[in-house]
Every structure is written in C-alpha cells, then in structure tokens.
Amino acid sequence: VTTRPELVDMDSSRLLPGLAAVALFLVMAAAFVTAGFGAAAGFPGGSVTAGIGYAMFDLLDLAAIGSEGFLITFLIIALVLDAALEAAVMLARREGEGEPLEAYDEADADTGAEDADPTAGTPGVAADGGPRKGGER
Amino acid sequence: MVPAQYYLVLSAALFCIGVFGVLTRRNALFFLMSVELMLNAANLNLVAFSLQHGNLTGQVFSLFTMALAAAEVAVGIGIILVLYRNFEGVDVTKATTMRW
C-alpha cells in the first residue's frame, strides 16, 4: 500500500523546531525589511581584492579603499589553523594497536596489484591502525 | 545596486535553515553542515555591510571567519571519528556522557 506524501507530519518531532525556525525567520525578516539603511556606499575606486590583501598585511597606506589592519589577526588565525590540524590528527589516530600508517613495501608494489589493500600484509589491522573487524570493508 | 535588506533576508533564511538542521538532525555530519550554514549566514551579513559602508573590514573579517570555520570542521570531523569509533554510529543523541 502506498501512501501519499504529506507536507506536514503532525506527529513528527520536527514540527516544533520547524515552526520555531520559521517564526525566527519571520521576526528577522520583518525587522530587516522595515529598517532603513539608505543607499549603499559601494566601492567606487580601487580594487577590492588588492584592498583585502593590503588590509591583511597592515599596508594601509597603499590601499585605495578604507579598512583596518589585520596583521595580528592573520598570525593568530595561522596558529589556530595549525592547532586545529594537530587536534584533528590527535583525535583521528587510534591509541596503540599497530601503526596508523604502513610503510611502503616494494615487495607488495612489485606484484602489480593496483587495488591491493595497503594493510593486507598485516592481518587484523585496519587502514587507520585499529583492529579490523570480521566482514568489515 | 542591490539594497542591503535583500542580503539580510537571504542571510536570515540561511541562518534559520541552519537552526532547523541543528534542532532536528541526529546525524553528526548533518549537524556540522547546519552549523556551517549558520556561519555562512554571518559571513553574508559581514560582506553585505562591508558593501553598505564602503569599508573592507567586513570582507577581511569574513575571510577570517571562513578560516575559523575550516578549523572548526577539522576538529568536528575528528570528534565525529571518535564518536563513530566509540558508539558504532554518528548519532549525536547516543553520546550522552563525556566519558565511556
């Protein structure tokens, strides 16, 4: 038996969040549409891309469009991205139970198997270094 | 030139879609995507007001927000990996404790 699609499922747990999101949108849209912002100033002179570059490196004397200097922010963001990369690697690797990466084995490469499993030589170890479950993959 | 209100309404719509996703989704990956939608709504606002005021600060700021979003996704994906490993799934409602 096929059932027709319903636009709103009254029993769904998504109904209330959906209504909340729509109500939030209506309030925000009403506030924005009734607000008067005047005409946009725009960027009449100079290149926007060049201005962003100058702003990032605190070269404000060369910029044709007004901005603030962001050199310190640039350095802080560089550190934060580095820390995030480090954190992602730390979270992704397993503790113990083999190495996360297998060393390149020329003997395996010489067999000519293009789609060979890189961890095939070490039974019981998955690609990320953890124990391989039976029937997985 | 497009009035600032149009950008703001678009941004509000994007943000509300993100809020809806955060409130309803149980899959951690979709959760992360919804947070990204909300961040991008904020970016849209920054760029729109940058154009409105004729000042590049908002655009540079949105660039940095994008970098922060990238960092957040990197950590988020790592957390999702741990979630999958420990709970055999990426359902955010299953992980109710910080320790297991």
Tab-separated table of C-alpha atoms in Angstrom:
chain	number	residue	atom	x	y	z
A	1	VAL	CA	0.000	0.000	0.000
A	2	THR	CA	1.418	3.320	-0.994
A	3	THR	CA	0.765	6.440	0.989
A	4	ARG	CA	0.662	9.924	-0.377
A	5	PRO	CA	3.442	12.264	0.701
A	6	GLU	CA	2.494	14.669	3.447
A	7	LEU	CA	3.757	18.209	3.628
A	8	VAL	CA	3.448	18.342	7.410
A	9	ASP	CA	3.521	15.285	9.599
A	10	MET	CA	1.691	16.338	12.742
A	11	ASP	CA	3.260	13.582	14.820
A	12	SER	CA	6.759	14.399	13.720
A	13	SER	CA	9.294	15.674	16.220
A	14	ARG	CA	10.422	18.088	13.505
A	15	LEU	CA	7.230	20.115	13.548
A	16	LEU	CA	8.052	22.242	16.567
A	17	PRO	CA	11.663	23.042	15.554
A	18	GLY	CA	10.391	23.826	12.053
A	19	LEU	CA	7.807	26.239	13.370
A	20	ALA	CA	10.415	27.817	15.640
A	21	ALA	CA	12.805	28.302	12.718
A	22	VAL	CA	10.078	29.804	10.516
A	23	ALA	CA	8.968	32.135	13.338
A	24	LEU	CA	12.564	33.246	13.845
A	25	PHE	CA	12.868	33.933	10.127
A	26	LEU	CA	9.646	35.955	10.089
A	27	VAL	CA	10.760	38.105	13.027
A	28	MET	CA	14.164	38.746	11.481
A	29	ALA	CA	12.738	39.417	8.014
A	30	ALA	CA	10.203	41.878	9.431
A	31	ALA	CA	12.955	43.700	11.287
A	32	PHE	CA	15.229	43.849	8.234
A	33	VAL	CA	12.607	44.887	5.675
A	34	THR	CA	11.263	47.726	7.825
A	35	ALA	CA	14.729	49.033	8.695
A	36	GLY	CA	16.042	51.891	6.574
A	37	PHE	CA	19.682	51.525	5.549
A	38	GLY	CA	19.934	54.218	2.903
A	39	ALA	CA	21.903	53.865	-0.296
A	40	ALA	CA	24.920	51.570	-0.252
A	41	ALA	CA	28.257	53.367	-0.383
A	42	GLY	CA	29.868	50.631	-2.514
A	43	PHE	CA	33.486	50.596	-3.645
A	44	PRO	CA	33.741	53.260	-6.345
A	45	GLY	CA	37.513	53.468	-6.622
A	46	GLY	CA	40.284	50.885	-6.367
A	47	SER	CA	40.437	47.127	-6.453
A	48	VAL	CA	38.600	45.271	-3.682
A	49	THR	CA	40.934	42.271	-3.897
A	50	ALA	CA	44.021	44.441	-3.603
A	51	GLY	CA	42.433	46.285	-0.685
A	52	ILE	CA	41.803	42.992	1.163
A	53	GLY	CA	45.419	41.997	0.595
A	54	TYR	CA	46.721	45.316	1.915
A	55	ALA	CA	44.387	45.139	4.935
A	56	MET	CA	45.619	41.656	5.814
A	57	PHE	CA	49.237	42.763	5.940
A	58	ASP	CA	48.722	46.180	7.531
A	59	LEU	CA	49.797	48.039	4.363
A	60	LEU	CA	47.023	50.590	4.765
A	61	ASP	CA	48.965	53.421	3.120
A	62	LEU	CA	48.843	51.600	-0.216
A	63	ALA	CA	45.137	50.727	-0.054
A	64	ALA	CA	42.637	52.782	-2.060
A	65	ILE	CA	39.651	51.563	-0.001
A	66	GLY	CA	39.370	52.194	3.720
A	67	SER	CA	39.909	49.314	6.123
A	68	GLU	CA	41.608	48.334	9.362
A	69	GLY	CA	44.843	46.436	9.780
A	70	PHE	CA	44.575	42.676	10.355
A	71	LEU	CA	48.185	41.511	10.589
A	72	ILE	CA	47.944	40.267	14.187
A	73	THR	CA	44.659	38.513	13.378
A	74	PHE	CA	46.326	36.877	10.385
A	75	LEU	CA	49.061	35.438	12.604
A	76	ILE	CA	46.606	34.287	15.269
A	77	ILE	CA	44.457	32.553	12.657
A	78	ALA	CA	47.568	30.821	11.310
A	79	LEU	CA	48.268	29.454	14.787
A	80	VAL	CA	44.626	28.417	15.296
A	81	LEU	CA	44.560	26.538	11.976
A	82	ASP	CA	47.783	24.778	12.926
A	83	ALA	CA	46.333	23.825	16.301
A	84	ALA	CA	43.146	22.570	14.641
A	85	LEU	CA	45.152	20.407	12.226
A	86	GLU	CA	47.093	18.988	15.133
A	87	ALA	CA	43.888	18.361	17.098
A	88	ALA	CA	42.248	16.630	14.145
A	89	VAL	CA	45.215	14.279	13.758
A	90	MET	CA	45.250	13.602	17.507
A	91	LEU	CA	41.545	12.762	17.511
A	92	ALA	CA	41.714	10.624	14.385
A	93	ARG	CA	44.559	8.335	15.318
A	94	ARG	CA	43.958	5.333	17.487
A	95	GLU	CA	45.871	4.635	20.644
A	96	GLY	CA	48.078	1.574	20.420
A	97	GLU	CA	47.078	-1.442	18.320
A	98	GLY	CA	49.530	-1.049	15.485
A	99	GLU	CA	50.853	1.856	13.489
A	100	PRO	CA	48.468	4.356	11.911
A	101	LEU	CA	50.335	4.160	8.613
A	102	GLU	CA	52.027	1.267	6.929
A	103	ALA	CA	55.499	1.759	5.491
A	104	TYR	CA	55.699	1.447	1.702
A	105	ASP	CA	56.627	-2.096	0.829
A	106	GLU	CA	58.344	-2.617	-2.506
A	107	ALA	CA	57.611	-6.320	-2.446
A	108	ASP	CA	53.886	-5.555	-2.448
A	109	ALA	CA	54.268	-2.974	-5.214
A	110	ASP	CA	56.096	-5.440	-7.473
A	111	THR	CA	53.179	-7.814	-7.532
A	112	GLY	CA	51.380	-5.324	-9.762
A	113	ALA	CA	48.119	-5.432	-7.860
A	114	GLU	CA	46.676	-1.970	-8.449
A	115	ASP	CA	43.899	-2.190	-5.905
A	116	ALA	CA	45.860	-4.077	-3.312
A	117	ASP	CA	44.996	-3.364	0.287
A	118	PRO	CA	47.945	-1.444	1.804
A	119	THR	CA	47.410	-3.218	5.104
A	120	ALA	CA	46.914	-6.615	3.539
A	121	GLY	CA	50.259	-7.836	4.874
A	122	THR	CA	49.200	-7.243	8.468
A	123	PRO	CA	46.061	-9.209	9.174
A	124	GLY	CA	43.781	-7.750	11.784
A	125	VAL	CA	44.877	-4.121	11.275
A	126	ALA	CA	42.525	-1.645	9.605
A	127	ALA	CA	43.659	1.286	7.488
A	128	ASP	CA	43.753	3.677	10.435
A	129	GLY	CA	45.776	1.336	12.595
A	130	GLY	CA	42.953	-0.153	14.634
A	131	PRO	CA	41.824	-3.756	14.768
A	132	ARG	CA	39.974	-4.914	11.693
A	133	LYS	CA	36.586	-6.387	12.324
A	134	GLY	CA	35.477	-9.546	10.597
A	135	GLY	CA	33.422	-8.871	7.497
A	136	GLU	CA	34.091	-5.149	7.547
A	137	ARG	CA	35.055	-3.208	4.390
B	1	MET	CA	22.874	48.295	-6.554
B	2	VAL	CA	21.055	45.611	-4.554
B	3	PRO	CA	19.654	47.049	-1.292
B	4	ALA	CA	21.114	45.735	1.950
B	5	GLN	CA	17.744	44.356	3.044
B	6	TYR	CA	17.834	41.643	0.373
B	7	TYR	CA	21.168	40.351	1.638
B	8	LEU	CA	19.909	40.412	5.207
B	9	VAL	CA	16.737	38.483	4.408
B	10	LEU	CA	18.766	35.885	2.485
B	11	SER	CA	21.139	35.642	5.420
B	12	ALA	CA	18.234	35.247	7.866
B	13	ALA	CA	16.802	32.442	5.717
B	14	LEU	CA	20.175	30.686	5.612
B	15	PHE	CA	20.565	31.055	9.368
B	16	CYS	CA	17.083	29.687	10.054
B	17	ILE	CA	17.737	26.675	7.816
B	18	GLY	CA	20.870	26.083	9.905
B	19	VAL	CA	18.903	26.417	13.144
B	20	PHE	CA	16.315	23.951	11.868
B	21	GLY	CA	19.053	21.492	10.959
B	22	VAL	CA	20.713	21.778	14.360
B	23	LEU	CA	17.386	21.262	16.123
B	24	THR	CA	16.201	18.254	14.113
B	25	ARG	CA	19.178	16.333	12.761
B	26	ARG	CA	20.639	13.432	14.699
B	27	ASN	CA	23.457	12.611	12.296
B	28	ALA	CA	26.606	14.416	13.422
B	29	LEU	CA	27.691	15.139	9.842
B	30	PHE	CA	24.452	16.936	9.016
B	31	PHE	CA	24.777	18.696	12.338
B	32	LEU	CA	28.159	20.031	11.259
B	33	MET	CA	26.735	21.127	7.897
B	34	SER	CA	23.968	23.055	9.664
B	35	VAL	CA	26.497	24.871	11.831
B	36	GLU	CA	28.365	25.772	8.643
B	37	LEU	CA	25.158	27.212	7.189
B	38	MET	CA	24.769	29.456	10.230
B	39	LEU	CA	28.383	30.588	9.977
B	40	ASN	CA	27.932	31.399	6.296
B	41	ALA	CA	24.834	33.453	7.111
B	42	ALA	CA	27.005	35.546	9.415
B	43	ASN	CA	29.599	35.876	6.629
B	44	LEU	CA	26.937	37.108	4.227
B	45	ASN	CA	25.972	39.803	6.724
B	46	LEU	CA	29.575	40.917	7.097
B	47	VAL	CA	30.081	41.216	3.343
B	48	ALA	CA	26.742	42.980	2.839
B	49	PHE	CA	27.552	45.629	5.417
B	50	SER	CA	31.049	45.958	4.017
B	51	LEU	CA	29.426	46.996	0.721
B	52	GLN	CA	26.915	49.180	2.537
B	53	HIS	CA	29.581	51.207	4.330
B	54	GLY	CA	32.227	51.155	1.601
B	55	ASN	CA	34.785	49.715	4.016
B	56	LEU	CA	36.719	46.479	3.514
B	57	THR	CA	36.903	45.491	7.177
B	58	GLY	CA	33.815	43.278	6.920
B	59	GLN	CA	35.199	41.354	3.950
B	60	VAL	CA	38.547	40.716	5.624
B	61	PHE	CA	36.716	39.688	8.777
B	62	SER	CA	34.588	37.202	6.817
B	63	LEU	CA	37.777	35.706	5.372
B	64	PHE	CA	38.997	35.067	8.893
B	65	THR	CA	35.617	33.621	9.827
B	66	MET	CA	35.987	31.166	6.943
B	67	ALA	CA	39.401	30.147	8.271
B	68	LEU	CA	37.906	29.626	11.716
B	69	ALA	CA	35.110	27.555	10.150
B	70	ALA	CA	37.748	25.379	8.488
B	71	ALA	CA	39.448	24.865	11.847
B	72	GLU	CA	36.112	24.037	13.424
B	73	VAL	CA	35.340	21.464	10.734
B	74	ALA	CA	38.748	19.847	11.175
B	75	VAL	CA	38.152	19.372	14.894
B	76	GLY	CA	34.496	18.430	14.282
B	77	ILE	CA	35.407	15.667	11.849
B	78	GLY	CA	37.929	14.360	14.371
B	79	ILE	CA	35.251	14.285	17.056
B	80	ILE	CA	32.851	12.514	14.674
B	81	LEU	CA	35.524	9.879	14.014
B	82	VAL	CA	35.884	9.270	17.758
B	83	LEU	CA	32.090	9.207	18.080
B	84	TYR	CA	31.836	6.553	15.373
B	85	ARG	CA	34.585	4.511	16.925
B	86	ASN	CA	33.127	4.501	20.434
B	87	PHE	CA	29.389	4.425	19.753
B	88	GLU	CA	29.309	2.492	16.454
B	89	GLY	CA	27.481	5.358	14.772
B	90	VAL	CA	27.303	9.103	14.338
B	91	ASP	CA	24.012	9.684	16.149
B	92	VAL	CA	24.602	12.706	18.381
B	93	THR	CA	21.804	11.720	20.776
B	94	LYS	CA	23.540	8.461	21.693
B	95	ALA	CA	26.603	10.147	23.140
B	96	THR	CA	25.247	11.488	26.404
B	97	THR	CA	28.382	11.287	28.511
B	98	MET	CA	31.831	12.773	28.075
B	99	ARG	CA	33.434	9.545	29.322
B	100	TRP	CA	32.817	5.933	28.382
